[in-house]
Amino acid sequence: PQRSGDAAFLDEVLTGAEVDLDRLPIQRCWPGDIGRLITFGLVVTRGTRQSRQNVAIYRQQVIARNRVIMRWLPHRGGALDFADFRAAHPGRPFPVLVAIGCDPATMLAAAAPVPDDLSEYEFAGLLRGARTRVWPSTLTGLDAPAGAEIVLEGHIHPDDTALEGPFGDHTGYYNAQDHFPVLTIERMSLRRGAIYHGSYM
């Protein structure tokens, strides 16, 4: 990936009490859903076993103006990174970055079964035939797709979990409820006239 100090989403940067997810048209997809759900956020994480950053799509239930439940199953890259980090750094908050409204190659790479030792940013570069431009975050130490419309940055604090769901899933059924980590968003950055990208489960 090619690092850049410039990014589309730096037009408006909100921090602290200014962060408010109500500014985004986050949808409630189905009648039996417990609440609103970010459905197409690209979640960026890094563990301790390897230098690559993992980019994947996990649904995120909104529970406050600056808090979402991160629903990642234990065998997924983000959950593995989180478990590695907790084992290596007990008591430290885990950095997470969420990008919304990215280019098609990056979105496809995030959904593809890429080998765990390969960054989805590298795979996206192979798909498009050009290096992925990323913006390095000083808050989290992670890279955001420089062309993203909206970026959310923050940390999962130790033992901060909440009961997630139920939500309608692509299986045609509502998922059972379970506890998952909570991401506290400390910075929200938006492109001027940002387009919110969502999907129905």
Coordinates of N, CA and C in Angstrom, one line a residue:
P1 N 0.8 -1.2 0.0 CA 0.0 0.0 0.0 C 0.9 1.3 0.0
Q2 N 0.3 2.3 -0.5 CA 1.0 3.6 -0.6 C 0.4 4.6 0.4
R3 N 1.3 5.0 1.3 CA 0.8 5.9 2.4 C 0.7 7.3 1.9
S4 N -0.3 8.0 2.4 CA -0.5 9.4 2.0 C -1.0 10.2 3.2
G5 N -0.5 11.5 3.3 CA -1.0 12.4 4.4 C -2.3 13.0 4.0
D6 N -2.8 12.8 2.8 CA -4.1 13.4 2.4 C -5.1 12.3 2.3
A7 N -6.4 12.7 2.6 CA -7.5 11.7 2.5 C -8.8 12.4 2.3
A8 N -9.7 11.8 1.6 CA -11.0 12.4 1.2 C -11.8 12.7 2.5
F9 N -11.7 11.9 3.5 CA -12.6 12.1 4.7 C -12.1 13.2 5.7
L10 N -11.1 13.9 5.4 CA -10.5 14.9 6.3 C -11.2 16.2 6.2
D11 N -12.3 16.4 5.4 CA -13.0 17.6 5.3 C -13.5 18.1 6.7
E12 N -14.1 17.1 7.4 CA -14.7 17.4 8.7 C -14.2 16.4 9.7
V13 N -13.5 16.8 10.8 CA -13.0 15.9 11.8 C -13.6 16.2 13.1
L14 N -14.4 15.3 13.7 CA -15.0 15.5 15.0 C -14.4 14.6 16.1
T15 N -14.2 15.1 17.3 CA -13.6 14.4 18.3 C -14.4 14.5 19.6
G16 N -14.2 13.6 20.6 CA -14.8 13.7 21.9 C -16.3 13.8 21.8
A17 N -16.8 14.8 22.5 CA -18.3 14.9 22.6 C -18.9 15.3 21.3
E18 N -18.1 15.7 20.3 CA -18.7 16.0 18.9 C -19.1 14.8 18.2
V19 N -18.5 13.7 18.5 CA -18.8 12.4 17.8 C -20.2 12.0 18.0
D20 N -21.0 11.9 16.9 CA -22.4 11.5 17.0 C -22.8 10.7 15.8
L21 N -23.1 9.4 16.1 CA -23.5 8.5 15.0 C -24.9 8.9 14.4
D22 N -25.6 9.7 15.1 CA -27.0 10.1 14.6 C -26.8 10.9 13.4
R23 N -25.6 11.4 13.1 CA -25.4 12.2 11.9 C -25.5 11.3 10.6
L24 N -25.4 10.0 10.8 CA -25.3 9.1 9.7 C -26.7 8.4 9.6
P25 N -27.2 8.1 8.4 CA -28.5 7.4 8.2 C -28.3 5.9 8.4
I26 N -27.9 5.5 9.5 CA -27.7 4.1 9.9 C -29.1 3.5 10.0
Q27 N -29.3 2.4 9.2 CA -30.7 1.8 9.1 C -30.9 0.7 10.1
R28 N -32.2 0.5 10.4 CA -32.8 -0.6 11.1 C -33.4 -1.5 10.0
C29 N -32.8 -2.6 9.7 CA -33.1 -3.4 8.5 C -34.5 -4.1 8.5
W30 N -34.7 -4.8 9.6 CA -35.9 -5.8 9.6 C -36.7 -5.5 10.9
P31 N -38.0 -5.9 10.8 CA -38.9 -5.6 11.9 C -38.5 -6.1 13.3
G32 N -37.9 -7.3 13.3 CA -37.5 -7.9 14.6 C -36.1 -7.5 15.1
D33 N -35.4 -6.6 14.3 CA -34.1 -6.1 14.7 C -34.2 -5.3 16.0
I34 N -33.2 -5.5 16.9 CA -33.1 -4.8 18.1 C -32.9 -3.3 18.0
G35 N -32.2 -2.9 16.9 CA -31.9 -1.5 16.7 C -31.2 -1.3 15.4
R36 N -30.5 -0.2 15.3 CA -29.8 0.2 14.1 C -28.5 -0.5 13.9
L37 N -28.0 -0.7 12.7 CA -26.9 -1.5 12.4 C -26.0 -0.9 11.3
I38 N -24.7 -0.7 11.6 CA -23.8 -0.4 10.5 C -23.5 -1.8 9.8
T39 N -23.8 -1.9 8.5 CA -23.7 -3.1 7.8 C -22.6 -3.3 6.9
F40 N -22.0 -2.1 6.5 CA -20.9 -2.2 5.5 C -19.7 -1.4 5.9
G41 N -19.4 -1.5 7.2 CA -18.1 -0.8 7.6 C -17.0 -1.7 7.5
L42 N -15.9 -1.3 6.9 CA -14.6 -2.1 6.7 C -13.8 -1.9 8.0
V43 N -13.7 -2.9 8.8 CA -13.1 -2.9 10.1 C -11.6 -3.2 10.0
V44 N -10.7 -2.3 10.4 CA -9.3 -2.5 10.3 C -8.7 -2.8 11.7
T45 N -7.9 -3.9 11.8 CA -7.3 -4.3 13.0 C -5.9 -4.8 12.8
R46 N -5.1 -4.9 13.8 CA -3.8 -5.5 13.7 C -3.5 -6.2 15.0
G47 N -3.0 -7.5 14.9 CA -2.7 -8.3 16.1 C -1.2 -8.2 16.4
T48 N -0.7 -9.2 17.1 CA 0.7 -9.1 17.5 C 1.5 -10.2 16.7
R49 N 0.8 -11.2 16.0 CA 1.5 -12.3 15.4 C 2.2 -11.9 14.1
Q50 N 1.7 -10.9 13.4 CA 2.2 -10.5 12.1 C 2.0 -9.0 11.9
S51 N 2.7 -8.5 10.9 CA 2.7 -7.0 10.7 C 1.5 -6.6 9.9
R52 N 0.8 -7.5 9.2 CA -0.2 -7.1 8.3 C -1.4 -6.6 9.1
Q53 N -2.2 -5.7 8.4 CA -3.4 -5.2 9.0 C -4.6 -6.0 8.3
N54 N -5.5 -6.4 9.2 CA -6.7 -7.1 8.7 C -7.8 -6.1 8.3
V55 N -8.5 -6.3 7.2 CA -9.6 -5.5 6.8 C -10.8 -6.5 6.5
A56 N -11.9 -6.3 7.3 CA -13.0 -7.2 7.1 C -14.3 -6.5 7.4
I57 N -15.4 -7.1 7.1 CA -16.7 -6.5 7.3 C -17.4 -7.2 8.4
Y58 N -17.7 -6.5 9.5 CA -18.4 -7.0 10.6 C -19.6 -6.0 11.0
R59 N -20.7 -6.6 11.3 CA -21.8 -5.7 11.6 C -21.6 -5.1 13.0
Q60 N -22.2 -3.9 13.1 CA -21.9 -3.1 14.3 C -23.2 -2.5 14.8
Q61 N -23.7 -3.0 15.9 CA -25.0 -2.4 16.5 C -24.7 -1.1 17.2
V62 N -25.4 -0.1 16.9 CA -25.3 1.2 17.6 C -26.0 1.2 18.9
I63 N -25.3 1.5 20.0 CA -25.9 1.5 21.3 C -25.8 2.9 22.0
A64 N -25.0 3.8 21.4 CA -24.9 5.1 22.0 C -24.4 6.0 20.8
R65 N -24.3 7.3 21.1 CA -23.8 8.3 20.1 C -22.4 8.0 19.6
N66 N -21.6 7.3 20.4 CA -20.2 7.0 20.1 C -19.8 5.6 20.4
R67 N -20.8 4.7 20.5 CA -20.5 3.3 20.9 C -21.2 2.3 20.0
V68 N -20.5 1.3 19.5 CA -21.1 0.2 18.7 C -20.6 -1.1 19.2
I69 N -21.4 -2.1 19.1 CA -21.0 -3.5 19.4 C -20.4 -4.1 18.2
M70 N -19.1 -4.6 18.3 CA -18.4 -5.2 17.2 C -18.6 -6.7 17.2
R71 N -19.5 -7.2 16.2 CA -19.8 -8.6 16.2 C -18.9 -9.3 15.2
W72 N -17.8 -9.8 15.8 CA -16.9 -10.7 15.1 C -16.9 -12.1 15.7
L73 N -17.0 -13.1 14.9 CA -17.0 -14.5 15.4 C -15.5 -14.8 15.7
P74 N -15.3 -15.8 16.7 CA -14.0 -16.0 17.2 C -12.9 -16.5 16.2
H75 N -13.4 -17.0 15.0 CA -12.4 -17.5 14.0 C -12.1 -16.5 13.0
R76 N -12.7 -15.3 13.0 CA -12.4 -14.3 12.0 C -11.2 -13.5 12.4
G77 N -10.6 -12.8 11.4 CA -9.3 -12.1 11.5 C -9.4 -11.0 12.6
G78 N -10.4 -10.2 12.7 CA -10.5 -9.2 13.7 C -10.5 -9.7 15.1
A79 N -11.3 -10.8 15.3 CA -11.4 -11.5 16.6 C -10.1 -12.1 17.0
L80 N -9.4 -12.7 16.0 CA -8.0 -13.3 16.3 C -7.0 -12.2 16.7
D81 N -7.1 -11.1 15.9 CA -6.2 -9.9 16.3 C -6.5 -9.5 17.7
F82 N -7.7 -9.3 18.0 CA -8.2 -8.9 19.4 C -7.7 -9.8 20.4
A83 N -7.8 -11.1 20.2 CA -7.4 -12.1 21.2 C -5.9 -12.1 21.4
D84 N -5.1 -11.9 20.3 CA -3.7 -11.9 20.4 C -3.2 -10.6 21.2
F85 N -3.9 -9.5 20.9 CA -3.5 -8.2 21.5 C -3.8 -8.3 23.0
R86 N -4.9 -8.9 23.4 CA -5.3 -9.0 24.8 C -4.3 -9.9 25.6
A87 N -3.9 -10.9 24.9 CA -2.9 -11.8 25.5 C -1.6 -11.2 25.7
A88 N -1.1 -10.4 24.7 CA 0.2 -9.7 24.8 C 0.2 -8.5 25.6
H89 N -1.0 -7.8 25.6 CA -1.1 -6.5 26.3 C -2.3 -6.4 27.2
P90 N -2.4 -7.2 28.3 CA -3.6 -7.2 29.1 C -3.8 -5.9 29.8
G91 N -5.0 -5.4 29.8 CA -5.3 -4.1 30.4 C -5.2 -2.9 29.5
R92 N -4.7 -3.1 28.2 CA -4.5 -2.0 27.3 C -5.7 -2.0 26.3
P93 N -6.2 -0.8 26.0 CA -7.3 -0.7 25.0 C -6.8 -1.1 23.6
F94 N -7.7 -1.8 22.8 CA -7.4 -2.3 21.5 C -7.8 -1.3 20.4
P95 N -6.9 -0.9 19.6 CA -7.3 0.1 18.6 C -8.0 -0.5 17.4
V96 N -9.0 0.2 16.9 CA -9.9 -0.2 15.8 C -10.2 1.0 14.9
L97 N -10.2 0.8 13.6 CA -10.6 1.8 12.7 C -11.7 1.2 11.8
V98 N -12.7 2.0 11.5 CA -13.8 1.6 10.6 C -14.0 2.6 9.5
A99 N -13.9 2.1 8.2 CA -14.0 2.9 7.0 C -15.3 2.6 6.3
I100 N -16.1 3.6 6.0 CA -17.4 3.4 5.3 C -17.3 4.2 4.0
G101 N -17.8 3.5 2.9 CA -17.8 4.1 1.6 C -16.5 4.1 0.9
C102 N -16.0 2.9 0.7 CA -14.6 2.7 0.0 C -14.8 2.3 -1.4
D103 N -13.6 2.2 -2.1 CA -13.6 1.9 -3.5 C -14.0 0.4 -3.6
P104 N -14.5 0.0 -4.8 CA -14.9 -1.4 -5.0 C -13.9 -2.5 -4.7
A105 N -12.6 -2.2 -5.1 CA -11.6 -3.2 -4.9 C -11.3 -3.5 -3.5
T106 N -11.3 -2.4 -2.7 CA -11.1 -2.6 -1.2 C -12.3 -3.3 -0.6
M107 N -13.5 -2.9 -1.0 CA -14.7 -3.6 -0.4 C -14.7 -5.1 -0.7
L108 N -14.3 -5.4 -2.0 CA -14.3 -6.8 -2.4 C -13.2 -7.6 -1.7
A109 N -12.0 -7.0 -1.5 CA -11.0 -7.6 -0.7 C -11.4 -7.9 0.7
A110 N -12.1 -6.9 1.3 CA -12.5 -7.1 2.7 C -13.5 -8.3 2.9
A111 N -14.2 -8.6 1.8 CA -15.2 -9.7 1.9 C -14.6 -11.0 1.4
A112 N -13.5 -11.0 0.7 CA -12.9 -12.2 0.1 C -12.2 -13.0 1.2
P113 N -12.0 -14.3 0.9 CA -11.3 -15.2 1.9 C -9.8 -15.1 1.6
V114 N -9.2 -14.0 1.9 CA -7.8 -13.7 1.7 C -7.0 -14.5 2.8
P115 N -5.9 -15.1 2.5 CA -5.0 -15.7 3.5 C -4.7 -14.8 4.6
D116 N -4.6 -15.3 5.8 CA -4.5 -14.4 7.0 C -3.2 -13.7 7.1
D117 N -2.1 -14.2 6.4 CA -0.8 -13.5 6.4 C -0.7 -12.4 5.3
L118 N -1.8 -12.2 4.5 CA -1.8 -11.2 3.4 C -2.8 -10.1 3.8
S119 N -2.4 -8.9 3.7 CA -3.3 -7.8 4.0 C -4.3 -7.6 2.8
E120 N -5.5 -7.3 3.2 CA -6.5 -7.0 2.2 C -6.2 -5.8 1.4
Y121 N -5.4 -4.9 1.9 CA -5.0 -3.7 1.2 C -4.1 -4.2 0.0
E122 N -3.2 -5.2 0.2 CA -2.4 -5.7 -0.8 C -3.2 -6.4 -1.9
F123 N -4.2 -7.2 -1.4 CA -5.0 -7.9 -2.4 C -5.9 -7.0 -3.2
A124 N -6.3 -5.9 -2.6 CA -7.1 -4.9 -3.3 C -6.2 -4.2 -4.4
G125 N -4.9 -4.0 -4.1 CA -4.0 -3.5 -5.1 C -3.9 -4.4 -6.3
L126 N -3.8 -5.8 -6.0 CA -3.8 -6.7 -7.1 C -5.0 -6.7 -8.0
L127 N -6.2 -6.5 -7.3 CA -7.5 -6.5 -8.1 C -7.5 -5.3 -9.0
R128 N -7.1 -4.1 -8.5 CA -7.3 -2.9 -9.3 C -6.1 -2.6 -10.2
G129 N -5.0 -3.3 -10.0 CA -3.8 -3.1 -10.8 C -3.1 -1.9 -10.4
A130 N -3.3 -1.4 -9.2 CA -2.6 -0.2 -8.7 C -2.6 -0.2 -7.2
R131 N -1.5 0.3 -6.6 CA -1.4 0.2 -5.1 C -2.5 0.9 -4.4
T132 N -2.9 0.4 -3.3 CA -4.0 1.0 -2.5 C -3.4 2.2 -1.7
R133 N -4.1 3.3 -1.9 CA -3.7 4.5 -1.1 C -4.3 4.5 0.3
V134 N -3.4 4.6 1.3 CA -3.9 4.6 2.7 C -3.4 5.8 3.5
W135 N -4.2 6.1 4.5 CA -3.9 7.3 5.3 C -3.6 6.7 6.7
P136 N -2.4 7.0 7.2 CA -2.0 6.5 8.6 C -2.6 7.3 9.7
S137 N -3.3 6.6 10.6 CA -3.9 7.3 11.7 C -2.9 7.4 12.9
T138 N -2.8 8.6 13.4 CA -1.9 8.7 14.6 C -2.7 8.3 15.9
L139 N -4.0 8.3 15.8 CA -4.8 7.9 17.0 C -4.7 6.4 17.2
T140 N -4.8 5.6 16.2 CA -4.9 4.1 16.3 C -3.7 3.4 15.9
G141 N -2.8 4.1 15.0 CA -1.7 3.4 14.4 C -2.1 2.5 13.3
L142 N -3.3 2.6 12.8 CA -3.8 1.8 11.7 C -4.0 2.7 10.4
D143 N -4.1 2.0 9.3 CA -4.3 2.7 8.0 C -5.7 2.7 7.5
A144 N -6.2 3.8 7.1 CA -7.6 3.9 6.5 C -7.5 4.0 5.0
P145 N -8.4 3.5 4.2 CA -8.4 3.7 2.8 C -8.6 5.2 2.6
A146 N -7.6 5.8 1.8 CA -7.6 7.3 1.7 C -8.8 7.8 1.0
G147 N -9.5 7.0 0.2 CA -10.7 7.5 -0.6 C -12.0 7.3 0.2
A148 N -12.0 6.8 1.4 CA -13.2 6.5 2.1 C -14.0 7.8 2.4
E149 N -15.3 7.6 2.4 CA -16.3 8.7 2.7 C -16.3 9.1 4.2
I150 N -16.3 8.1 5.1 CA -16.4 8.3 6.5 C -15.4 7.3 7.2
V151 N -14.8 7.8 8.2 CA -13.9 7.0 9.0 C -14.2 7.2 10.5
L152 N -14.3 6.1 11.2 CA -14.5 6.0 12.7 C -13.3 5.4 13.3
E153 N -12.8 6.1 14.4 CA -11.6 5.5 15.0 C -11.8 5.5 16.6
G154 N -11.3 4.5 17.2 CA -11.4 4.4 18.6 C -10.7 3.2 19.2
H155 N -11.2 2.8 20.3 CA -10.6 1.6 21.0 C -11.7 0.8 21.7
I156 N -11.4 -0.5 21.8 CA -12.2 -1.4 22.7 C -11.4 -1.6 24.0
H157 N -12.1 -1.1 25.0 CA -11.5 -1.1 26.4 C -11.7 -2.5 27.0
P158 N -10.7 -2.9 27.9 CA -10.8 -4.2 28.5 C -12.1 -4.5 29.2
D159 N -12.7 -5.6 29.0 CA -13.9 -6.1 29.6 C -15.1 -5.3 29.2
D160 N -15.1 -4.5 28.2 CA -16.2 -3.7 27.7 C -17.0 -4.5 26.7
T161 N -18.1 -5.2 27.1 CA -18.9 -6.0 26.2 C -20.3 -5.6 26.4
A162 N -21.2 -6.0 25.4 CA -22.6 -5.8 25.5 C -23.3 -6.9 24.8
L163 N -24.6 -7.1 25.1 CA -25.4 -8.1 24.5 C -25.9 -7.6 23.1
E164 N -25.5 -8.3 22.0 CA -25.8 -7.9 20.7 C -26.9 -8.7 20.1
G165 N -27.8 -8.1 19.3 CA -28.8 -8.7 18.5 C -30.1 -8.8 19.3
P166 N -31.1 -9.5 18.7 CA -31.1 -10.2 17.5 C -31.2 -9.3 16.2
F167 N -30.6 -9.8 15.1 CA -30.7 -9.2 13.8 C -31.1 -10.2 12.7
G168 N -31.8 -9.8 11.8 CA -32.1 -10.7 10.6 C -30.8 -10.9 9.9
D169 N -30.5 -12.1 9.4 CA -29.3 -12.5 8.8 C -29.6 -13.0 7.4
H170 N -28.5 -13.1 6.6 CA -28.6 -13.6 5.2 C -29.2 -15.0 5.1
T171 N -29.2 -15.7 6.2 CA -29.7 -17.1 6.3 C -31.2 -17.1 6.2
G172 N -31.8 -16.0 6.4 CA -33.3 -15.9 6.4 C -33.9 -16.0 7.8
Y173 N -33.0 -16.1 8.8 CA -33.4 -16.2 10.2 C -32.8 -15.0 11.0
Y174 N -33.3 -14.8 12.2 CA -32.7 -13.9 13.2 C -31.7 -14.6 14.0
N175 N -30.5 -14.0 14.1 CA -29.4 -14.6 14.9 C -29.8 -14.6 16.4
A176 N -29.2 -15.5 17.2 CA -29.4 -15.5 18.6 C -28.6 -14.4 19.2
Q177 N -28.9 -13.9 20.4 CA -28.2 -12.9 21.1 C -26.9 -13.5 21.7
D178 N -25.9 -12.6 21.8 CA -24.6 -13.0 22.4 C -23.8 -11.8 22.8
H179 N -22.9 -11.9 23.7 CA -22.0 -10.8 24.1 C -20.8 -10.6 23.2
F180 N -20.6 -9.4 22.8 CA -19.4 -9.1 21.9 C -18.8 -7.8 22.4
P181 N -17.5 -7.5 22.0 CA -16.8 -6.3 22.5 C -17.5 -5.0 22.0
V182 N -17.3 -3.9 22.7 CA -17.8 -2.6 22.4 C -16.7 -1.7 22.0
L183 N -16.9 -1.1 20.8 CA -15.9 -0.1 20.3 C -16.4 1.3 20.7
T184 N -15.6 2.1 21.4 CA -15.9 3.5 21.8 C -15.2 4.3 20.7
I185 N -16.0 5.1 20.0 CA -15.4 5.9 18.9 C -15.0 7.3 19.4
E186 N -13.7 7.6 19.2 CA -13.1 8.8 19.7 C -12.9 9.9 18.7
R187 N -13.0 9.5 17.4 CA -12.8 10.4 16.3 C -13.7 10.0 15.1
M188 N -14.4 10.9 14.5 CA -15.3 10.6 13.4 C -14.9 11.6 12.3
S189 N -14.5 11.2 11.1 CA -14.1 12.0 10.0 C -14.9 11.8 8.8
L190 N -15.3 12.9 8.2 CA -16.3 12.8 7.0 C -15.8 13.6 5.9
R191 N -16.0 13.1 4.7 CA -15.9 13.9 3.5 C -17.1 14.9 3.4
R192 N -16.8 16.0 2.8 CA -17.9 17.0 2.6 C -19.0 16.3 1.7
G193 N -20.3 16.3 2.2 CA -21.3 15.7 1.4 C -21.2 14.1 1.4
A194 N -20.6 13.6 2.5 CA -20.3 12.2 2.5 C -21.5 11.3 2.1
I195 N -21.2 10.2 1.4 CA -22.2 9.2 1.1 C -22.1 8.0 2.1
Y196 N -23.2 7.7 2.8 CA -23.2 6.6 3.7 C -23.5 5.3 2.9
H197 N -22.6 4.3 3.0 CA -22.8 3.1 2.3 C -23.3 2.0 3.2
G198 N -24.5 1.5 2.9 CA -25.0 0.4 3.8 C -25.5 -0.7 2.9
S199 N -26.0 -1.8 3.6 CA -26.5 -2.9 2.9 C -27.6 -3.6 3.8
Y200 N -28.4 -4.5 3.2 CA -29.3 -5.2 4.0 C -28.7 -6.6 4.2
M201 N -28.8 -7.1 5.5 CA -28.3 -8.4 5.7 C -29.2 -9.4 5.0

